[in-house]
Short mmCIF file of C-alpha atoms in Angstrom, two decimals:
data_model
loop_
_atom_site.label_atom_id
_atom_site.label_comp_id
_atom_site.label_asym_id
_atom_site.label_seq_id
_atom_site.Cartn_x
_atom_site.Cartn_y
_atom_site.Cartn_z
CA MET A 730 25.09 13.21 6.28
CA LYS A 731 23.51 16.24 7.89
CA ILE A 732 19.79 16.89 7.85
CA ASN A 733 18.83 18.49 4.54
CA ILE A 734 15.90 20.90 4.88
CA LYS A 735 15.25 20.76 1.14
CA HIS A 736 14.89 16.97 1.33
CA ASN A 737 12.47 17.27 4.24
CA ILE A 738 10.29 19.74 2.32
CA ILE A 739 10.22 17.61 -0.84
CA TYR A 740 9.37 14.49 1.16
CA THR A 741 6.52 16.28 2.94
CA ILE A 742 5.09 17.55 -0.35
CA LEU A 743 5.28 14.08 -1.90
CA THR A 744 3.53 12.38 1.04
CA ILE A 745 0.71 14.95 1.12
CA TYR A 746 0.25 14.70 -2.65
CA ALA A 747 0.33 10.88 -2.55
CA LEU A 748 -2.30 10.61 0.18
CA PHE A 749 -4.79 13.20 -1.04
CA PHE A 750 -4.37 13.60 -4.80
CA ASN A 751 -2.54 10.61 -6.26
CA THR A 752 -5.50 9.02 -8.08
CA GLU A 753 -6.13 8.27 -11.74
CA ARG A 754 -8.05 11.55 -12.11
CA PHE A 755 -4.85 13.46 -11.30
CA ILE A 756 -2.35 10.97 -12.76
CA TYR A 757 -1.05 13.35 -15.44
CA LEU A 758 -0.72 16.11 -12.84
CA GLY A 759 1.33 13.81 -10.62
CA ILE A 760 3.98 13.08 -13.25
CA PRO A 761 5.42 16.65 -13.38
CA ILE A 762 5.31 16.95 -9.56
CA VAL A 763 7.23 13.73 -9.04
CA LEU A 764 9.67 14.35 -11.91
CA ALA A 765 10.39 17.86 -10.64
CA SER A 766 11.15 16.41 -7.20
CA TYR A 767 13.50 13.88 -8.78
CA ILE A 768 15.33 16.55 -10.79
CA ILE A 769 15.80 18.79 -7.71
CA LEU A 770 17.10 15.88 -5.63
CA THR A 771 19.59 14.70 -8.25
CA ILE A 772 20.91 18.23 -8.79
CA ASP A 773 21.20 18.68 -5.03
CA SER A 774 23.20 15.43 -4.85
CA ASN A 775 25.47 16.54 -7.74
CA LYS A 776 24.21 13.61 -9.83
CA ASN A 777 22.24 15.44 -12.48
CA PHE A 778 19.46 13.26 -13.90
CA SER A 779 21.26 10.04 -13.00
CA ILE A 780 19.32 6.81 -12.39
CA GLN A 781 20.16 4.31 -9.70
CA PHE A 782 19.35 0.80 -10.91
CA ASP A 783 18.18 -0.72 -7.65
CA PRO A 784 16.16 -4.00 -7.79
CA LEU A 785 12.77 -2.25 -7.72
CA THR A 786 13.73 0.20 -10.47
CA ARG A 787 14.98 -2.63 -12.69
CA SER A 788 11.73 -4.57 -12.22
CA LEU A 789 9.56 -1.54 -12.97
CA LEU A 790 11.65 -0.58 -16.01
CA PHE A 791 11.22 -4.12 -17.33
CA ILE A 792 7.44 -3.77 -17.09
CA LEU A 793 7.50 -0.29 -18.62
CA PHE A 794 9.57 -1.05 -21.72
CA PHE A 795 9.13 -4.78 -22.34
CA MET A 796 5.53 -5.47 -21.26
CA MET A 797 4.11 -2.19 -22.58
CA SER A 798 5.67 -2.96 -25.99
CA ILE A 799 4.16 -6.46 -26.01
CA SER A 800 0.78 -5.07 -24.96
CA LEU A 801 0.79 -2.58 -27.86
CA VAL A 802 1.59 -5.41 -30.30
CA VAL A 803 -1.26 -7.53 -28.87
CA ILE A 804 -3.72 -4.64 -29.31
CA LEU A 805 -2.53 -3.46 -32.74
CA PHE A 806 -2.71 -6.99 -34.18
CA LYS A 807 -6.13 -7.44 -32.55
CA LEU A 808 -5.06 -10.42 -30.48
CA THR A 809 -7.29 -9.26 -27.63
CA GLU A 810 -10.85 -7.98 -27.29
CA LEU A 811 -10.27 -6.40 -23.87
CA GLY A 812 -7.01 -4.45 -24.02
CA THR A 813 -7.05 -0.81 -25.14
CA ILE A 814 -4.26 1.61 -26.05
CA ASN A 815 -5.70 4.19 -23.65
CA TYR A 816 -5.15 1.85 -20.69
CA VAL A 817 -1.67 0.89 -21.89
CA PHE A 818 -0.73 4.57 -21.71
CA LYS A 819 -2.34 4.80 -18.26
CA GLU A 820 -0.24 1.87 -17.07
CA ALA A 821 2.85 3.53 -18.56
CA ALA A 822 2.02 6.75 -16.67
CA ARG A 823 1.58 4.73 -13.47
CA LEU A 824 5.00 3.11 -13.96
CA ILE A 825 6.70 6.44 -14.63
CA ILE A 826 5.38 7.73 -11.29
CA TYR A 827 6.45 4.54 -9.49
CA ILE A 828 9.97 4.70 -10.92
CA ALA A 829 10.34 8.44 -10.26
CA ILE A 830 9.24 7.98 -6.61
CA ILE A 831 11.74 5.15 -6.10
CA GLN A 832 14.49 7.32 -7.60
CA CYS A 833 13.52 10.15 -5.24
CA MET A 834 13.78 7.73 -2.32
CA ASN A 835 17.24 6.66 -3.53
CA PHE A 836 18.52 10.24 -3.33
CA ILE A 837 16.54 11.57 -0.39
CA ASN A 838 17.70 11.60 3.23
CA ILE A 839 15.25 12.96 5.76
CA SER A 840 14.94 13.60 9.46
CA ASN A 841 13.29 10.71 11.30
CA LYS A 842 11.40 13.22 13.48
CA LEU A 843 9.82 14.81 10.43
CA TYR A 844 9.14 11.35 9.01
CA ILE A 845 7.11 10.09 11.97
CA ASN A 846 5.39 13.43 12.63
CA VAL A 847 4.17 13.72 9.03
CA TRP A 848 2.83 10.17 8.96
CA ARG A 849 1.19 10.44 12.38
CA ALA A 850 -0.58 13.62 11.30
CA LEU A 851 -1.83 11.92 8.13
CA LEU A 852 -2.96 8.89 10.16
CA CYS A 853 -5.02 11.14 12.43
CA VAL A 854 -6.64 12.77 9.38
CA VAL A 855 -7.55 9.38 7.90
CA VAL A 856 -9.08 8.04 11.13
CA LEU A 857 -10.84 11.36 11.85
CA VAL A 858 -12.53 11.25 8.43
CA SER A 859 -13.62 7.67 9.19
CA ILE A 860 -15.23 8.84 12.43
CA ILE A 861 -16.99 11.69 10.60
CA GLN A 862 -18.29 9.19 8.04
CA TYR A 863 -19.77 7.07 10.82
CA THR A 864 -21.23 9.90 12.91
CA LYS A 865 -22.43 11.78 9.79
CA ILE A 866 -21.80 15.15 11.42
CA TYR A 867 -20.74 16.33 7.95
CA ASP A 868 -21.43 14.89 4.50
CA VAL A 869 -17.79 14.20 3.74
CA ASN A 870 -18.67 11.46 1.24
CA SER A 871 -20.27 13.91 -1.19
CA PHE A 872 -17.17 16.09 -1.04
CA LEU A 873 -14.86 13.12 -1.71
CA LYS A 874 -16.99 11.97 -4.65
CA SER A 875 -16.86 15.43 -6.20
CA LEU A 876 -13.08 15.55 -5.68
CA TYR A 877 -12.14 12.12 -7.02
CA GLY A 878 -14.96 11.49 -9.49
CA ASP A 879 -14.79 8.08 -11.15
CA SER A 880 -11.07 7.64 -10.42
CA VAL A 881 -11.78 5.62 -7.26
CA GLN A 882 -14.06 2.69 -6.48
CA TYR A 883 -16.92 3.75 -4.24
CA TYR A 884 -18.43 1.69 -1.47
CA ASN A 885 -21.78 2.10 0.27
CA VAL A 886 -21.11 3.53 3.73
CA GLU A 887 -24.67 4.51 4.58
CA HIS A 888 -25.12 1.86 7.29
CA ASP A 889 -26.03 3.22 10.71
CA SER A 890 -24.90 0.31 12.92
CA LEU A 891 -21.24 -0.14 13.73
CA SER A 892 -21.58 -3.88 13.07
CA SER A 893 -22.27 -3.31 9.35
CA PHE A 894 -20.58 0.07 8.80
CA ARG A 895 -17.44 0.16 6.64
CA SER A 896 -15.31 3.27 6.37
CA GLY A 897 -13.20 4.17 3.38
CA SER A 898 -12.09 7.50 4.86
CA ILE A 899 -10.40 9.74 2.25
CA PHE A 900 -9.80 6.63 0.11
CA VAL A 901 -13.61 6.20 -0.16
CA ASN A 902 -13.15 2.44 -0.54
CA PRO A 903 -12.64 0.55 2.79
CA ASN A 904 -10.42 -2.11 1.20
CA VAL A 905 -8.04 0.59 -0.01
CA CYS A 906 -8.18 2.39 3.34
CA VAL A 907 -7.26 -0.74 5.32
CA THR A 908 -4.32 -1.38 3.00
CA PHE A 909 -2.91 2.03 3.91
CA LEU A 910 -3.56 1.50 7.63
CA CYS A 911 -1.87 -1.90 7.61
CA SER A 912 1.06 -0.42 5.68
CA PHE A 913 1.35 2.27 8.35
CA LEU A 914 1.19 -0.44 11.02
CA GLY A 915 3.99 -2.38 9.30
CA MET A 916 6.15 0.74 9.28
CA TYR A 917 5.31 1.74 12.85
CA LEU A 918 5.86 -1.67 14.45
CA ASN A 919 9.37 -1.69 13.06
CA TYR A 920 10.05 2.01 13.59
CA ILE A 921 9.13 2.33 17.28
CA ASN A 922 11.83 -0.13 18.26
CA HIS A 923 14.42 2.39 17.09
CA ILE A 924 13.21 5.57 18.75
CA ARG A 925 13.02 6.82 22.31
CA GLU A 926 9.48 7.77 23.07
CA ASN A 927 6.99 7.48 25.90
CA ASN A 928 5.35 4.03 25.84
CA ILE A 929 1.93 5.57 26.43
CA PHE A 930 2.33 7.62 23.25
CA LYS A 931 3.33 4.50 21.30
CA ILE A 932 0.32 2.56 22.62
CA LEU A 933 -2.02 5.45 21.81
CA THR A 934 -0.81 5.46 18.19
CA LEU A 935 -1.35 1.70 17.97
CA PHE A 936 -4.87 2.04 19.38
CA ILE A 937 -5.70 4.71 16.77
CA LEU A 938 -4.42 2.36 14.08
CA LEU A 939 -6.39 -0.64 15.35
CA PHE A 940 -9.53 1.47 15.72
CA GLY A 941 -9.16 2.68 12.14
CA ILE A 942 -8.71 -0.90 10.91
CA LEU A 943 -11.82 -1.98 12.82
CA LEU A 944 -13.88 0.82 11.20
CA THR A 945 -12.98 -0.47 7.72
CA GLY A 946 -14.63 -3.81 8.50
CA SER A 947 -11.91 -5.61 6.56
CA ARG A 948 -11.29 -9.28 7.30
CA THR A 949 -8.10 -9.27 5.25
CA GLY A 950 -6.94 -6.24 7.21
CA MET A 951 -7.43 -8.11 10.48
CA VAL A 952 -5.43 -11.09 9.17
CA VAL A 953 -2.58 -8.81 8.05
CA THR A 954 -2.69 -7.01 11.41
CA LEU A 955 -2.28 -10.30 13.27
CA LEU A 956 0.55 -11.41 11.00
CA LEU A 957 2.38 -8.10 11.42
CA LEU A 958 2.01 -8.22 15.21
CA PHE A 959 3.35 -11.76 15.44
CA VAL A 960 6.14 -11.35 12.88
CA ASN A 961 7.46 -8.24 14.62
CA PHE A 962 7.15 -9.76 18.09
CA ILE A 963 9.10 -12.85 16.98
CA ARG A 964 11.73 -10.68 15.28
CA LEU A 965 12.21 -8.61 18.44
CA TYR A 966 12.35 -11.76 20.53
CA LYS A 967 15.15 -13.16 18.35
CA GLU A 968 17.02 -9.85 18.57
CA ASN A 969 16.66 -9.94 22.39
CA LYS A 970 14.88 -6.60 22.32
CA ILE A 971 11.73 -7.47 24.22
CA ARG A 972 10.49 -4.27 25.79
CA PHE A 973 7.26 -3.07 27.33
CA TYR A 974 5.58 -2.30 24.02
CA SER A 975 6.71 -5.68 22.64
CA LEU A 976 4.73 -7.44 25.35
CA PHE A 977 1.84 -5.13 24.55
CA LEU A 978 1.94 -6.30 20.91
CA PHE A 979 1.82 -9.90 22.04
CA LEU A 980 -1.14 -9.16 24.33
CA ILE A 981 -3.06 -7.40 21.55
CA SER A 982 -2.41 -10.36 19.23
CA CYS A 983 -3.83 -12.79 21.77
CA ILE A 984 -6.92 -10.62 22.28
CA LEU A 985 -7.57 -10.41 18.53
CA ILE A 986 -7.24 -14.19 18.17
CA VAL A 987 -9.76 -14.70 20.95
CA LEU A 988 -12.18 -12.27 19.30
CA ILE A 989 -11.90 -14.10 15.97
CA PHE A 990 -12.04 -17.73 17.04
CA ILE A 991 -14.24 -17.52 20.15
CA PRO A 992 -17.36 -15.65 18.96
CA ASN A 993 -19.32 -13.63 21.49
CA VAL A 994 -22.74 -12.03 21.21
CA TYR A 995 -21.28 -8.56 21.77
CA TYR A 996 -18.89 -8.54 18.84
CA SER A 997 -19.71 -11.53 16.60
CA ASP A 998 -21.77 -9.27 14.27
CA PHE A 999 -18.72 -7.17 13.38
CA ARG A 1000 -17.80 -7.78 9.76
CA THR A 1001 -14.12 -7.73 10.65
CA PHE A 1002 -14.48 -11.01 12.55
CA GLN A 1003 -16.78 -12.82 10.08
CA PHE A 1004 -14.09 -14.84 8.30
CA SER A 1005 -16.35 -17.61 7.01
CA GLN A 1006 -18.50 -15.10 5.12
CA GLY A 1007 -15.35 -13.54 3.69
CA LEU A 1008 -14.39 -16.87 2.14
CA ASP A 1009 -17.91 -17.42 0.80
CA ASN A 1010 -18.47 -13.92 -0.58
CA SER A 1011 -15.68 -11.49 -1.51
CA ILE A 1012 -12.84 -13.93 -2.20
CA SER A 1013 -14.97 -16.48 -4.08
CA ILE A 1014 -16.47 -13.78 -6.32
CA LYS A 1015 -13.01 -12.51 -7.28
CA LEU A 1016 -11.80 -16.04 -8.00
CA ASP A 1017 -14.88 -16.81 -10.12
CA ILE A 1018 -14.27 -13.74 -12.32
CA TRP A 1019 -10.56 -14.56 -12.59
CA GLN A 1020 -11.26 -18.19 -13.53
CA ARG A 1021 -13.82 -17.16 -16.15
CA LEU A 1022 -11.36 -14.77 -17.82
CA LEU A 1023 -8.64 -17.43 -17.75
CA MET A 1024 -10.90 -19.91 -19.53
CA GLN A 1025 -11.54 -17.37 -22.31
CA MET A 1026 -7.85 -16.92 -23.11
CA ASN A 1027 -6.40 -18.01 -26.46
CA PRO A 1028 -2.80 -19.36 -26.61
CA ILE A 1029 -1.35 -15.88 -27.24
CA ASN A 1030 -3.29 -14.43 -24.30
CA VAL A 1031 -2.06 -17.25 -22.05
CA LEU A 1032 1.52 -16.22 -22.80
CA VAL A 1033 1.27 -12.39 -22.80
CA GLY A 1034 -2.22 -11.67 -21.45
CA TYR A 1035 -5.08 -9.48 -22.66
CA ALA A 1036 -3.02 -6.25 -22.29
CA PRO A 1037 -4.23 -3.53 -19.88
CA PHE A 1038 -8.01 -3.02 -19.95
CA ASN A 1039 -10.73 -1.19 -18.05
CA TYR A 1040 -11.03 -3.20 -14.82
CA GLN A 1041 -13.71 -0.90 -13.35
CA SER A 1042 -16.42 -3.03 -14.97
CA ARG A 1043 -18.02 -5.41 -12.46
CA SER A 1044 -17.70 -8.35 -14.86
CA LEU A 1045 -13.93 -7.72 -15.19
CA MET A 1046 -13.12 -6.66 -11.60
CA VAL A 1047 -10.65 -9.35 -10.55
CA ASP A 1048 -9.60 -6.89 -7.83
CA PHE A 1049 -6.34 -8.48 -6.65
CA ASP A 1050 -2.79 -7.93 -7.88
CA PHE A 1051 -1.92 -11.50 -8.84
CA GLY A 1052 -5.14 -11.76 -10.84
CA TYR A 1053 -4.52 -8.52 -12.73
CA PHE A 1054 -0.92 -9.47 -13.50
CA THR A 1055 -2.10 -12.72 -15.11
CA MET A 1056 -4.95 -11.00 -16.96
CA TYR A 1057 -2.79 -8.15 -18.27
CA TYR A 1058 0.43 -10.05 -19.00
CA GLY A 1059 -0.38 -13.79 -18.92
CA LEU A 1060 2.41 -16.14 -17.88
CA CYS A 1061 4.80 -13.19 -18.15
CA GLY A 1062 2.68 -11.51 -15.47
CA ILE A 1063 3.40 -14.35 -13.03
CA LEU A 1064 7.11 -13.80 -13.66
CA ILE A 1065 6.66 -10.07 -13.03
CA TYR A 1066 4.76 -10.70 -9.79
CA PHE A 1067 7.52 -12.86 -8.31
CA LEU A 1068 10.16 -10.50 -9.69
CA LEU A 1069 8.58 -7.67 -7.70
CA ILE A 1070 8.51 -9.82 -4.56
CA HIS A 1071 12.23 -10.54 -4.98
CA SER A 1072 12.92 -6.85 -5.63
CA ILE A 1073 11.18 -5.79 -2.42
CA LEU A 1074 13.24 -8.24 -0.39
CA LYS A 1075 16.49 -7.07 -1.98
CA TYR A 1076 15.81 -3.33 -1.96
CA LYS A 1077 18.67 -1.55 -0.15
CA SER A 1078 19.57 -4.95 1.38
CA SER A 1079 23.27 -4.07 1.20
CA ILE A 1080 22.68 -1.41 3.87
CA LYS A 1081 23.55 -3.05 7.20
CA ASN A 1082 20.66 -1.52 9.01
CA LYS A 1083 18.11 -3.41 11.11
CA LEU A 1084 15.50 -0.74 10.45
CA ARG A 1085 15.92 -1.23 6.70
CA LYS A 1086 15.67 -5.04 7.07
CA GLY A 1087 12.46 -4.77 9.09
CA PHE A 1088 10.93 -2.42 6.53
CA ASN A 1089 11.56 -4.91 3.70
CA ILE A 1090 10.09 -7.86 5.59
CA ASN A 1091 6.93 -6.01 6.63
CA LEU A 1092 6.39 -4.55 3.14
CA LEU A 1093 6.88 -8.00 1.63
CA LEU A 1094 4.26 -9.50 3.95
CA ILE A 1095 1.77 -6.73 3.13
CA PHE A 1096 2.44 -6.98 -0.61
CA ILE A 1097 1.94 -10.76 -0.70
CA VAL A 1098 -1.20 -11.02 1.47
CA PHE A 1099 -3.01 -8.02 0.01
CA GLY A 1100 -1.73 -8.94 -3.46
CA LEU A 1101 -3.72 -12.18 -3.27
CA THR A 1102 -6.91 -10.54 -1.98
CA ALA A 1103 -6.77 -6.85 -2.98
CA SER A 1104 -4.64 -4.39 -4.95
CA ILE A 1105 -1.41 -2.68 -3.97
CA TYR A 1106 0.55 -2.47 -7.21
CA PHE A 1107 -2.58 -1.72 -9.25
CA ASN A 1108 -3.71 0.99 -6.86
CA LEU A 1109 -1.76 4.11 -7.77
CA ARG A 1110 -2.20 5.82 -4.42
CA ILE A 1111 -1.39 2.80 -2.24
CA PHE A 1112 1.74 1.70 -4.09
CA VAL A 1113 3.23 5.20 -3.97
CA LEU A 1114 2.37 5.50 -0.27
CA CYS A 1115 4.16 2.18 0.35
CA GLU A 1116 7.20 3.48 -1.54
CA LEU A 1117 7.24 6.62 0.61
CA LEU A 1118 6.70 4.65 3.82
CA PHE A 1119 9.21 1.85 3.34
CA CYS A 1120 11.83 2.95 0.79
CA VAL A 1121 13.03 6.11 2.53
CA SER A 1122 16.52 6.70 3.90
CA PHE A 1123 17.25 8.71 7.03
CA SER A 1124 19.86 11.36 7.67
CA ASN A 1125 22.81 10.67 9.93
CA GLY A 1126 22.25 13.80 11.96
CA LYS A 1127 21.68 14.00 15.68
CA ASP A 1128 18.22 12.54 15.36
CA SER A 1129 19.21 9.57 13.20
CA LEU A 1130 17.53 6.31 14.04
CA VAL A 1131 20.38 3.84 14.17
#
């Protein structure tokens, strides 16, 4: 298949929209943009308005039609004190966007050069905003708050010392920012094995990524970074594709392990390396809220959950995917969670393509680890960015990857 300029343009528009505007404040604006992209792509492929029932689409459709119906019944019969119809509709809108993006990825075929150039440019913007937040050469935080309003969770980034500073960049929240950066890392570690590029340029991109992750001060992000480095090094070793940058990945992994487990006065104050405090503070608080809500469930809620509710409240902020699935959908939510994991592993698995296989494994790792400590599925912007990063197909033109 030759490179399709129209596909490249649509993909670029979707990535820019997803990174900068795909928040709950603009959720009803996103639906027509994504649906219009889907319609254009299906018409261009001579498959007008057709739906491809890949594993991810089937899982998301199940949530949309089955779980939303159950949630409405739970609310209408007053079987929950938390769930609201307004949030059921918001979850339905989220699912429509997710499904439409996946369908776009099923029909789209883009140039790999455009793919990496677009994402590198967006990476530089994200890290640059983080640097501006730290140096305070411009009050970018006030601008972001006026843009996104209450549709994102804000985090205090007024610290002056690098040891306590946490950057959320354009995501405002550092935990959301690090999820994007680790997702980019998962894509890039797999991608660079399939392109010819100067090793110095590859290493520079990795350093920008690692620097951005460090600025977020995320302990979970550092764990995911280590796992991605090791998983991809082992995979390359088994494929007998150990190259210069592969050894570099191994070296970086060793350095990060030393920094974490052999504290030193020069870097031990960095939040990123304070794992014991992470277990005592952020994770334990989330688990306490989750456990309290579980104990308040009646038998109906245990089976089908509380239905979608306002999780912005501090007393209800479980703040990790597995917790929200159980709170929203009960035991059915656990089924949905593992169904999504299976769907990610099976997505486009019939394509005999090592790039595709690597994408699925890295996305699965990110989804599981962050899903137990943060939100990917329940963060509109992050889930769509992961779809655009990992579910894309490439053209078979002169610049095809494999």
